Coordinates of C-alpha atoms and ligand atoms in Angstrom, one line a residue:
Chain A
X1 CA 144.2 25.6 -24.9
X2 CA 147.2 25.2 -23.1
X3 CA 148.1 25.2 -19.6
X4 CA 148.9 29.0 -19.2
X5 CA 145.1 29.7 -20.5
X6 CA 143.6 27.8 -17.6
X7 CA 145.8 29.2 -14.7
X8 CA 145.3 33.3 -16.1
X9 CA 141.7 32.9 -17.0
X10 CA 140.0 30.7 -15.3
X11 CA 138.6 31.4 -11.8
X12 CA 139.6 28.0 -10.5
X13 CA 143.5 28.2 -12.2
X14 CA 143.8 31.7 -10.7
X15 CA 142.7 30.1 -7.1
X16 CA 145.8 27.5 -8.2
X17 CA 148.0 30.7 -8.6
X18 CA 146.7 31.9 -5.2
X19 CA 147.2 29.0 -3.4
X20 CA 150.8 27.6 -4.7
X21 CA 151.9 31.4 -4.3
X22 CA 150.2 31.3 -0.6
X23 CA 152.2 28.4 0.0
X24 CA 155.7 29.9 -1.2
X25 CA 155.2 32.9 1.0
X26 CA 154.4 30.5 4.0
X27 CA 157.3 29.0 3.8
X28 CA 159.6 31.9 3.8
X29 CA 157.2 33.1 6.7
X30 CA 158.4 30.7 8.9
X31 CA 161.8 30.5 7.7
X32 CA 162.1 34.0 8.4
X33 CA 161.6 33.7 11.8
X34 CA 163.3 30.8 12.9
X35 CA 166.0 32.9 11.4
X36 CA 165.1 36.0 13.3
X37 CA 164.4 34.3 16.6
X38 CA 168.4 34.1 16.6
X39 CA 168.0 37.6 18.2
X40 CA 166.9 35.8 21.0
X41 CA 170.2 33.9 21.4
X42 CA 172.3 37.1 21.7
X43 CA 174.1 39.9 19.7
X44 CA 176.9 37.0 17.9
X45 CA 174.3 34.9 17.0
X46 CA 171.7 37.2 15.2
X47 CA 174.7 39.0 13.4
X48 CA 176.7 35.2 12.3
X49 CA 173.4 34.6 10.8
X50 CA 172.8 37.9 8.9
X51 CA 176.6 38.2 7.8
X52 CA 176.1 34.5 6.5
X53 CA 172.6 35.7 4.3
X54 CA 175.3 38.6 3.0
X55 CA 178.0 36.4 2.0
X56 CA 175.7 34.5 -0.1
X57 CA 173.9 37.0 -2.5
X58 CA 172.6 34.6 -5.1
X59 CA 170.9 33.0 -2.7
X60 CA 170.4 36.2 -1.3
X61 CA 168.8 37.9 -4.2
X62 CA 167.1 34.7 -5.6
X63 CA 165.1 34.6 -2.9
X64 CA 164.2 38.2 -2.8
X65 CA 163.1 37.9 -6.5
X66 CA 161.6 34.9 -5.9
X67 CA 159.1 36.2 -3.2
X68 CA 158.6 39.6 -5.3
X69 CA 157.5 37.2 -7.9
X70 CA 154.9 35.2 -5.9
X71 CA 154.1 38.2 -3.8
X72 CA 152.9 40.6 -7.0
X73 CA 151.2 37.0 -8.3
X74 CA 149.2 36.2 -5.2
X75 CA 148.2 40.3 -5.4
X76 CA 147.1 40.2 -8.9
X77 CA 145.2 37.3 -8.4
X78 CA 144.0 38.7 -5.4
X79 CA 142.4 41.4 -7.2
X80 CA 141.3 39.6 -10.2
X81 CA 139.1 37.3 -8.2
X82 CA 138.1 39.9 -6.0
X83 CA 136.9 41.7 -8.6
X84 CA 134.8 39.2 -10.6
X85 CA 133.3 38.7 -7.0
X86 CA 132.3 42.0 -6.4
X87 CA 130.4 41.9 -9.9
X88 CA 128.6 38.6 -8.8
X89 CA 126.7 40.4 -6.0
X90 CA 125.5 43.8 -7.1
X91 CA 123.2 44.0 -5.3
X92 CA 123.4 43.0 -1.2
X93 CA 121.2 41.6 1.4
X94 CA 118.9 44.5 3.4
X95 CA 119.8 41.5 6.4
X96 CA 123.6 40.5 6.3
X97 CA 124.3 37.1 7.9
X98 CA 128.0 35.3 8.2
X99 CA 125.8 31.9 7.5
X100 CA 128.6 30.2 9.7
X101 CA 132.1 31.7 7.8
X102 CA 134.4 32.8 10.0
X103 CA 135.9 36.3 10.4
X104 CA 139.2 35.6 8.9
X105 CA 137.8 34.1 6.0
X106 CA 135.8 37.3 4.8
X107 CA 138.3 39.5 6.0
X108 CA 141.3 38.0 3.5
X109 CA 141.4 41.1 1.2
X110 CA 141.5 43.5 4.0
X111 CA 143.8 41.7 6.2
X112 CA 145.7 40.9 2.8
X113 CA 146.2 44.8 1.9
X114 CA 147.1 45.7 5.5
X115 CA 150.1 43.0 5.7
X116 CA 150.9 44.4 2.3
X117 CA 151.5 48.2 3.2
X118 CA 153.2 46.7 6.9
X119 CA 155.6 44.8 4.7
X120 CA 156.1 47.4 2.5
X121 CA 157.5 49.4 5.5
X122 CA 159.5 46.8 7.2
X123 CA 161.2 46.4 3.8
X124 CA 162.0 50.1 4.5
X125 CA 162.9 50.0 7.8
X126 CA 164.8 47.0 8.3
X127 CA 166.2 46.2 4.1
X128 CA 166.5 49.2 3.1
X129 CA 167.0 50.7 6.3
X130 CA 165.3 54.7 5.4
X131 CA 166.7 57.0 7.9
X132 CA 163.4 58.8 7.8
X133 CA 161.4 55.6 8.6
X134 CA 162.3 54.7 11.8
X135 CA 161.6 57.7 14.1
X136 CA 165.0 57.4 16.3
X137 CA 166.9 59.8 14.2
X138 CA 170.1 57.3 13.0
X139 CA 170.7 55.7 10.8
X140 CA 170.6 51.8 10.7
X141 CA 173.3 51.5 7.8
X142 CA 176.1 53.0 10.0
X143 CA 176.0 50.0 12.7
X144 CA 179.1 47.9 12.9
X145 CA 179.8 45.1 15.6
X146 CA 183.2 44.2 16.6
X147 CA 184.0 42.3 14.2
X148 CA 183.0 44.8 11.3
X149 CA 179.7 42.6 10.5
X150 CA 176.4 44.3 10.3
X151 CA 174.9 45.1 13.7
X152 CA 171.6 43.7 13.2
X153 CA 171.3 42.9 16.9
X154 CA 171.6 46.7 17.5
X155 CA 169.3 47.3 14.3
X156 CA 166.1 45.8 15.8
X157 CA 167.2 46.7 19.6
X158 CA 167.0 50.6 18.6
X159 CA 164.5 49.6 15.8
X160 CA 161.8 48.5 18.4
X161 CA 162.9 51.3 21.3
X162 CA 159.9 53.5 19.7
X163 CA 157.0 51.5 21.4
X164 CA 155.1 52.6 18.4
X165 CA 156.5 51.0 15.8
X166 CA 157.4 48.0 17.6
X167 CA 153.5 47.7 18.2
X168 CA 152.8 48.1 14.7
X169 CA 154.8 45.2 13.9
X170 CA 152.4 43.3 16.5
X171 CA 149.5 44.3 14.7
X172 CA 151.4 43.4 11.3
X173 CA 152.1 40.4 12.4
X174 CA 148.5 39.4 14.4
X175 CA 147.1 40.4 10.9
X176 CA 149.6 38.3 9.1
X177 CA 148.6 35.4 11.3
X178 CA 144.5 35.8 11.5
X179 CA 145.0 35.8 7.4
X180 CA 147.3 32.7 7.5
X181 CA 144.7 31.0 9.8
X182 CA 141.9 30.7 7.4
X183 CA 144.7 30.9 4.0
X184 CA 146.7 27.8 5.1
X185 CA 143.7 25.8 5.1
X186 CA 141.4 27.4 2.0
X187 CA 145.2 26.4 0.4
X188 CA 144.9 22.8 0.7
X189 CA 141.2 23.0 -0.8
X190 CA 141.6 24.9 -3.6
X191 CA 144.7 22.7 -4.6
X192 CA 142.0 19.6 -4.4
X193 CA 144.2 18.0 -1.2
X194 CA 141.6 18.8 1.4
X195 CA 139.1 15.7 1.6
X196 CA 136.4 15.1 4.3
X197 CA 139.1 13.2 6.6
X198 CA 141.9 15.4 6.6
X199 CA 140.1 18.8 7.0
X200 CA 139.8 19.1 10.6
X201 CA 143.4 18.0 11.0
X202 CA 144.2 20.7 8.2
X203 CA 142.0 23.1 9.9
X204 CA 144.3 22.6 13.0
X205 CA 147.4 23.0 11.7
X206 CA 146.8 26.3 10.4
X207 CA 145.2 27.7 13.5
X208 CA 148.1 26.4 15.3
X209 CA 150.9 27.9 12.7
X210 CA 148.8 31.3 13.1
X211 CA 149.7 31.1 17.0
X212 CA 152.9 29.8 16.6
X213 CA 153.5 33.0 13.8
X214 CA 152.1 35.4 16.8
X215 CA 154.5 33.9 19.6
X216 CA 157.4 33.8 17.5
X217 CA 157.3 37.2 15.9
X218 CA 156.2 38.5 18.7
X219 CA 158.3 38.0 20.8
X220 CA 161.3 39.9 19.5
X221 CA 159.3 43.5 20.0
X222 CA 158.3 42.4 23.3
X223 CA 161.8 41.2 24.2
X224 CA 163.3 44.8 23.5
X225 CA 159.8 46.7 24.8
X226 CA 160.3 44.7 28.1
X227 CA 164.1 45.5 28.9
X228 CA 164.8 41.9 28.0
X229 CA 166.9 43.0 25.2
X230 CA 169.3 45.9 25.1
Chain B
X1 CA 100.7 33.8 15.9
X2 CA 100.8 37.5 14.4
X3 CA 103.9 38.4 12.4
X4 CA 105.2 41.6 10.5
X5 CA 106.4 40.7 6.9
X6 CA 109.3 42.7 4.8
X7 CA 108.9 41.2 1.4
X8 CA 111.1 42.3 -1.5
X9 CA 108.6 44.0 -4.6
X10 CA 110.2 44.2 -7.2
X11 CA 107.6 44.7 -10.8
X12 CA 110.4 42.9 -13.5
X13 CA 114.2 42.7 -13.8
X14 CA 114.8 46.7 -14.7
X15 CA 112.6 48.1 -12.5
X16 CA 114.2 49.6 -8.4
X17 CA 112.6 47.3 -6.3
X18 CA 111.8 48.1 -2.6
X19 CA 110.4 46.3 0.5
X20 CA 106.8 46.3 1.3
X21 CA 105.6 45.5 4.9
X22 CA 102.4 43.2 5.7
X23 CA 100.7 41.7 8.4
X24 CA 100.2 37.9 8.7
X25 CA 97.8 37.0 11.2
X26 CA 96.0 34.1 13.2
X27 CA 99.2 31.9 11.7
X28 CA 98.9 28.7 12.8
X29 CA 102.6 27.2 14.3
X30 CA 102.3 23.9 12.0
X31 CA 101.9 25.9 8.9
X32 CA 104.5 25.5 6.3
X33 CA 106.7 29.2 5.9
X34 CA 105.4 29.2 2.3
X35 CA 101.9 28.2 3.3
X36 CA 102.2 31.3 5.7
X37 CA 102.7 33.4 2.9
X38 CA 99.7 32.0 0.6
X39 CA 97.8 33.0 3.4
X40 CA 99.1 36.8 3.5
X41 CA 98.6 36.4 -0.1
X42 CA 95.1 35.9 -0.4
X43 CA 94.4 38.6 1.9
X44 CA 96.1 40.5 -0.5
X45 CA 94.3 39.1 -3.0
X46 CA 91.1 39.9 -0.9
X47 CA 92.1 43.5 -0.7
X48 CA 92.3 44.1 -4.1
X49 CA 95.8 44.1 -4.8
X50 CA 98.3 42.1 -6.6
X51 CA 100.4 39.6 -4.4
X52 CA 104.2 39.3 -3.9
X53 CA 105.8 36.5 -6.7
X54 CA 107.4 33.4 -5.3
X55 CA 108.9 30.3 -6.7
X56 CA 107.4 26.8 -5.5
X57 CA 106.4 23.6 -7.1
X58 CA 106.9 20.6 -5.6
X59 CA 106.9 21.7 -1.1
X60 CA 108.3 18.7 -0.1
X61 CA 112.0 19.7 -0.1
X62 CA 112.7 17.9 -3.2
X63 CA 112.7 20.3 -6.1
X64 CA 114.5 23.1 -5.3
X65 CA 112.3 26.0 -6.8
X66 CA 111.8 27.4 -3.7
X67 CA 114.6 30.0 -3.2
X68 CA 113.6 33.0 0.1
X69 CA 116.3 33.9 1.8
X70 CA 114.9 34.6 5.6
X71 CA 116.2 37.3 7.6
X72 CA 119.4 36.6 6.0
X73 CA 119.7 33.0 5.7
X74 CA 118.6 31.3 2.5
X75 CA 116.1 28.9 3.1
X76 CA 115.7 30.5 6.7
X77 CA 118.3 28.4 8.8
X78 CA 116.8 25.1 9.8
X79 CA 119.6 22.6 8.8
X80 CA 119.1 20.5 6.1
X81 CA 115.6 22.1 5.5
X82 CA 114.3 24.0 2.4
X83 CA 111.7 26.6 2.8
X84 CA 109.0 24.9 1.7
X85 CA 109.4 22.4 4.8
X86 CA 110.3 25.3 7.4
X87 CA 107.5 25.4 9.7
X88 CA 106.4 28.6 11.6
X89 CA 107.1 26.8 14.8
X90 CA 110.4 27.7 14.5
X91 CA 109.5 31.9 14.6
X92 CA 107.9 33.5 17.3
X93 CA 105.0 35.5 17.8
X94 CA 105.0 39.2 17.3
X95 CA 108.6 38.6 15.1
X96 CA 109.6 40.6 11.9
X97 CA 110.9 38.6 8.8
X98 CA 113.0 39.8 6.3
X99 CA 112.2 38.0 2.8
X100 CA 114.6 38.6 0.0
X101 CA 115.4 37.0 -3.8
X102 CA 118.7 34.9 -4.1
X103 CA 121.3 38.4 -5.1
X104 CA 123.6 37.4 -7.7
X105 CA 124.3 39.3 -11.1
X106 CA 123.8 35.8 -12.8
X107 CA 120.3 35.0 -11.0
X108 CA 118.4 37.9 -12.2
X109 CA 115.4 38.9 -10.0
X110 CA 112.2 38.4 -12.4
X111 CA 109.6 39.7 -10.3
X112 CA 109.5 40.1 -6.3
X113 CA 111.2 37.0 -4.8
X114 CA 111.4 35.2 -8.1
X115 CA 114.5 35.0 -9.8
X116 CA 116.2 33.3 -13.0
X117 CA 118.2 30.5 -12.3
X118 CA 118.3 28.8 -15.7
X119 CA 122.4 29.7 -15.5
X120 CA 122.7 26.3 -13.9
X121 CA 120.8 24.5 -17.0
X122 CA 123.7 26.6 -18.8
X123 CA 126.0 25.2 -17.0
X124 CA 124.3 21.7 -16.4
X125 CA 123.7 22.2 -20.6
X126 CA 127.1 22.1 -21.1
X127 CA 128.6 19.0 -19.4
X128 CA 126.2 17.6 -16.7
X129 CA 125.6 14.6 -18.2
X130 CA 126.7 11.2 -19.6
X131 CA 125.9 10.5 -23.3
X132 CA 126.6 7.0 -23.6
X133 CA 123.8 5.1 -24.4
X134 CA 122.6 2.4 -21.6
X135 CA 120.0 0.8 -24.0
X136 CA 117.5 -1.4 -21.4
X137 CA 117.8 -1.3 -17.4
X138 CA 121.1 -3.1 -17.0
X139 CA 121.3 -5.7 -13.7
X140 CA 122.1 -4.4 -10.6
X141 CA 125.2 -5.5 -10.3
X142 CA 126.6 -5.9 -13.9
X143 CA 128.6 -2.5 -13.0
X144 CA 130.5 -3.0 -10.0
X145 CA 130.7 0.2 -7.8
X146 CA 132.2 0.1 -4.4
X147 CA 130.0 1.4 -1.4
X148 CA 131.7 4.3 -0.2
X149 CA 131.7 5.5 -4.2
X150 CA 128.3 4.9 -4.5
X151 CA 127.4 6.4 -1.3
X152 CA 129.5 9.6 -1.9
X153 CA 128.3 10.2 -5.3
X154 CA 125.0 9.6 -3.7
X155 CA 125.3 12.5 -1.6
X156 CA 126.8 14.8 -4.6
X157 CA 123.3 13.6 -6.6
X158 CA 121.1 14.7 -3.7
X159 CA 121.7 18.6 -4.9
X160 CA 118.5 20.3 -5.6
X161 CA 119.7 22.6 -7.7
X162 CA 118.0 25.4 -5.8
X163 CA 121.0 27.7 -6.0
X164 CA 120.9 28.4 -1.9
X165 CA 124.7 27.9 -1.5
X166 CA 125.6 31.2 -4.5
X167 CA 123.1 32.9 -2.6
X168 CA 124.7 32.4 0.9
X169 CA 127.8 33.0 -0.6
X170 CA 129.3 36.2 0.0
X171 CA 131.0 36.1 -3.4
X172 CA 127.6 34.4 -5.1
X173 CA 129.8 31.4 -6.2
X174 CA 128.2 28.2 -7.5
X175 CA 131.2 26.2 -7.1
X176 CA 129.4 23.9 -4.4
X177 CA 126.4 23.5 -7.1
X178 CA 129.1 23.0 -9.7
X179 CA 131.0 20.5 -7.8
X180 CA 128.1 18.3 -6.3
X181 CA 127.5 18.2 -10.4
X182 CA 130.6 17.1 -11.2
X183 CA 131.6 14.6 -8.9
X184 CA 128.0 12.7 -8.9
X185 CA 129.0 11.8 -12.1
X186 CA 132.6 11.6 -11.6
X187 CA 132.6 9.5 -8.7
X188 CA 130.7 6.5 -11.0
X189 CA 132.0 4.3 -14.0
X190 CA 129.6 5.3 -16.4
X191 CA 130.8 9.3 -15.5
X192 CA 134.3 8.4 -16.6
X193 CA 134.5 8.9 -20.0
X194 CA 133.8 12.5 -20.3
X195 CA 135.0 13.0 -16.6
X196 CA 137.5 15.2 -17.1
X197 CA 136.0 17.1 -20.5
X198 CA 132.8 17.6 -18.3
X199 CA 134.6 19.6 -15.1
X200 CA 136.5 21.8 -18.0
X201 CA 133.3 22.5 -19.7
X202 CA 131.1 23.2 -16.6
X203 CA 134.0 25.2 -15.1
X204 CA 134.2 26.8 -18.1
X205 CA 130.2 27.8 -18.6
X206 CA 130.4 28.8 -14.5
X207 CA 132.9 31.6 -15.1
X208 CA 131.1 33.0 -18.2
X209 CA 127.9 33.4 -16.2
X210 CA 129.4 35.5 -13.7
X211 CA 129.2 33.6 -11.1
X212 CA 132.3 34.5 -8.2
X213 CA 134.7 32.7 -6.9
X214 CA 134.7 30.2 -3.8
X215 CA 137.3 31.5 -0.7
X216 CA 136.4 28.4 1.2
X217 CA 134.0 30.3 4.1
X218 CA 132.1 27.5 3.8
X219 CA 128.6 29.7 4.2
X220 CA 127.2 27.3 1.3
X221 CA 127.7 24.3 2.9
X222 CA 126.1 25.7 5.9
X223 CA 122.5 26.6 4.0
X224 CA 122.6 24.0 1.9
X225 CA 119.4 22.0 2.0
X226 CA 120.8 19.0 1.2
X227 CA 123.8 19.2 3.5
X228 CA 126.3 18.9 0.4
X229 CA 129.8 19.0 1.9
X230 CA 132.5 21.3 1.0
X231 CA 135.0 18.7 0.6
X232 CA 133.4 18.4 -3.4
X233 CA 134.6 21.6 -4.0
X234 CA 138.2 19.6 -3.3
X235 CA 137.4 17.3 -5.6
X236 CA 136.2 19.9 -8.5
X237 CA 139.4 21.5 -7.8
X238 CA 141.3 18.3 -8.4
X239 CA 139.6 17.3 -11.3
X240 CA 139.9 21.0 -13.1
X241 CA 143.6 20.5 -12.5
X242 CA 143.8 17.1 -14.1
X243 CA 141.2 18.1 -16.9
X244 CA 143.1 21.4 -17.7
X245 CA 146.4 19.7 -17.9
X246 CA 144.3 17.0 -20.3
X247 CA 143.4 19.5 -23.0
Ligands
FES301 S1 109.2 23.8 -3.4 FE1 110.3 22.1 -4.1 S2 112.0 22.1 -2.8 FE2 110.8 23.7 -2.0

């Protein structure tokens, strides 16, 4: 058997394929928004930045295939071990008890679908930038700065003016994070690095990455709902 | 103390099975939980009908053939206790309890609370083992093992088998059961040999039983009886990736 069998087929190599994928996806997570938290900095920042992501497009693009790559993986796997769990328990419990599991952690394929359809619209909104999609009536593809760069600044200003998509993006986002805070860590286990000694410190780490997520994403909406940004 | 009972009936593995309610009375607080239920049983018995199937043998805690889950929590929730050694001090008079089989697809229910658990001799069957030959009882020491090995694969060892932590589970996975398995073995020289083989094999005979998969909740560890810790289903992992990339 080689290496290939064992990662498709068996439920432990498909928890490999759902944690290295996790992992990938993390990363660009919080690459993303230290990148996007140069909205914060100003209008010459935030558009530097996205004129910089243009003017590379094999980086560009190899990322975008990259995480299209990991994202359908961590889905199919999703769903494959979902499945095979759903057929282990026919038959329920007349009492239901959590037995000490925490919300996020029996929650993962719900929260998992709902980040899914939220990033399936920002693609829209933001990448791809739909007219139709972002209920202000212009369209996103037509803003220039000064210096004939894209105006992403002005992008997510009149992107978040509709209070609520902006809170959608919250809720995205608080969804992203309460499924990061139990994914993070399960990552580390079902990789085999998680001993006895260093799961309360990997434990930690995540809960704290899921708050850091929630501040930093969050506060871009909240900078434009509050009139801190215009 | 007086209690209301909802026990599972169920007459063999095809049949619908549905909850029956009884009374146990004049229960005395120092009574075992599965003494309790001898007790409704003979009054049962008394009243001419046929009483509620339950698994026991050994009701000190050390077998692992007892298998109720108790108003939701298999072996009722006192930690680090099987049923067998739950006593009725810890219920309160006039209180309804649930009683219901282990539910997974590959722990069949055979009758009432009873179900089939030989999938872990399956699995057990298929790698859980060490087939060197020892010959006599070697000296203590001839084998060196270092303490926190020995102590570790000590606490992997003390798995019952009773198949508490798929039941908890909310995907019936017996990856804790598989990995205490795995690593007792695994953690001692004499393991090492078919270490890696062994975790492929069991792995392996797991999945084909239809067992689900862990997602790390950690609900097993929490029912276990014998307080097995989660961080073996680490250390399965780790070995599955080694033994995989062995083949
Ligand atoms: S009857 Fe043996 S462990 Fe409960």
């Amino acid at each position: 058997m080689n290496i290939f069998q064992f990662l498709f087929k068996s439920s432990l190599g498909r928890k490999y394929i759902m944690a290295v994928t996790g992992a990938a996806l993390v990363v660009f997570v919080i690459g993303h928004m230290v990148g996007n938290l140069s909205f914060l900095l100003g209008r010459e920042e935030i558009n530097a930045y996205g004129h910089f992501l243009h003017t590379k497009p094999e980086l560009l693009w190899a990322t975008r295939i990259g995480l299209l790559v990991m994202i359908v993986l961590h889905i199919w796997s999703a769903i494959a071990l979902s499945a095979a769990n759903k057929a282990a328990r026919p038959v329920g419990y007349a009492v239901q008890k959590s037995n000490g599991s925490s919300y996020a952690s029996r929650t993962m394929l719900m929260s998992g679908l709902i980040v899914f359809c939220f990033i399936v619209y920002h693609l829209l909104h933001f990448t791809v930038q739909a007219p139709a999609v972002n209920l202000t009536g212009k369209d996103f593809g037509t803003l220039i700065d000064s210096e004939g760069r894209r105006d992403i600044y002005s992008m997510i200003v009149l992107g978040f003016s509709r209070p609520a998509i902006a809170i959608f993006y919250m809720v995205g986002v608080g969804l992203l994070s309460l499924h990061l805070s139990h994914g993070v860590s399960s990552l580390f286990q079902s990789l085999g690095l998680r001993s006895k000694g260093y799961a309360p410190l990997i434990n930690c780490a995540a809960t704290v990455l899921a708050v850091v997520l929630i501040i930093g994403y969050w506060s871009i909406p909240l900078s434009v709902l509050t009139g801190l940004k215009k | 103390m007086n209690l209301t009972l909802k026990v599972w009936r169920q007459k063999n593995r095809s049949a619908a099975g549905e909850f029956a309610t009884y009374q146990a009375r004049d229960i005395i607080p120092d009574m075992s939980f599965l003494e309790m239920l001898d007790v409704v049983n003979e009054e049962i018995l008394a009243q001419g009908h046929e009483p509620f199937a339950f698994d026991s043998d050994c009701r000190e805690g050390i077998c692992g053939a007892c298998s109720l889950v108790i108003n939701g929590i298999p072996h009722g929730g006192n930690k680090g206790v099987t049923a067998c050694q739950l006593h009725m001090r810890h219920f309160h008079d006039g209180q309804t309890i649930t009683i219901e089989p282990w539910r997974a697809s590959a722990f069949p229910v055979d009758r009432d609370l009873i179900t089939d658990r030989t999938a872990f001799d399956r699995i057990i069957a298929s790698g859980g083992f060490i087939s060197a030959h020892t010959g006599g009882a070697p000296d203590g020491n001839a084998l060196p093992v270092s303490k926190p090995d020995a102590d570790k694969a000590m606490d992997a060892a003390a798995c019952i088998g009773c198949g508490a932590c798929v039941a908890a589970c909310k995907n019936a996975s017996a990856m804790l059961f598989v990995a205490a398995k795995v690593s007792h073995l695994g953690l001692l020289p004499q393991g090492q040999a078919e270490r890696y083989d062994r975790v492929v094999k069991m792995v392996e005979t797991m999945d084909n039983e239809g067992f689900g998969n862990c997602t790390v909740t950690g609900a097993c560890e929490a029912v276990c009886p014998k307080e097995i810790s989660l961080e073996f289903i680490g250390r399965l992992n780790r070995d599955y990736l080694v033994g995989s990339l062995k083949k």
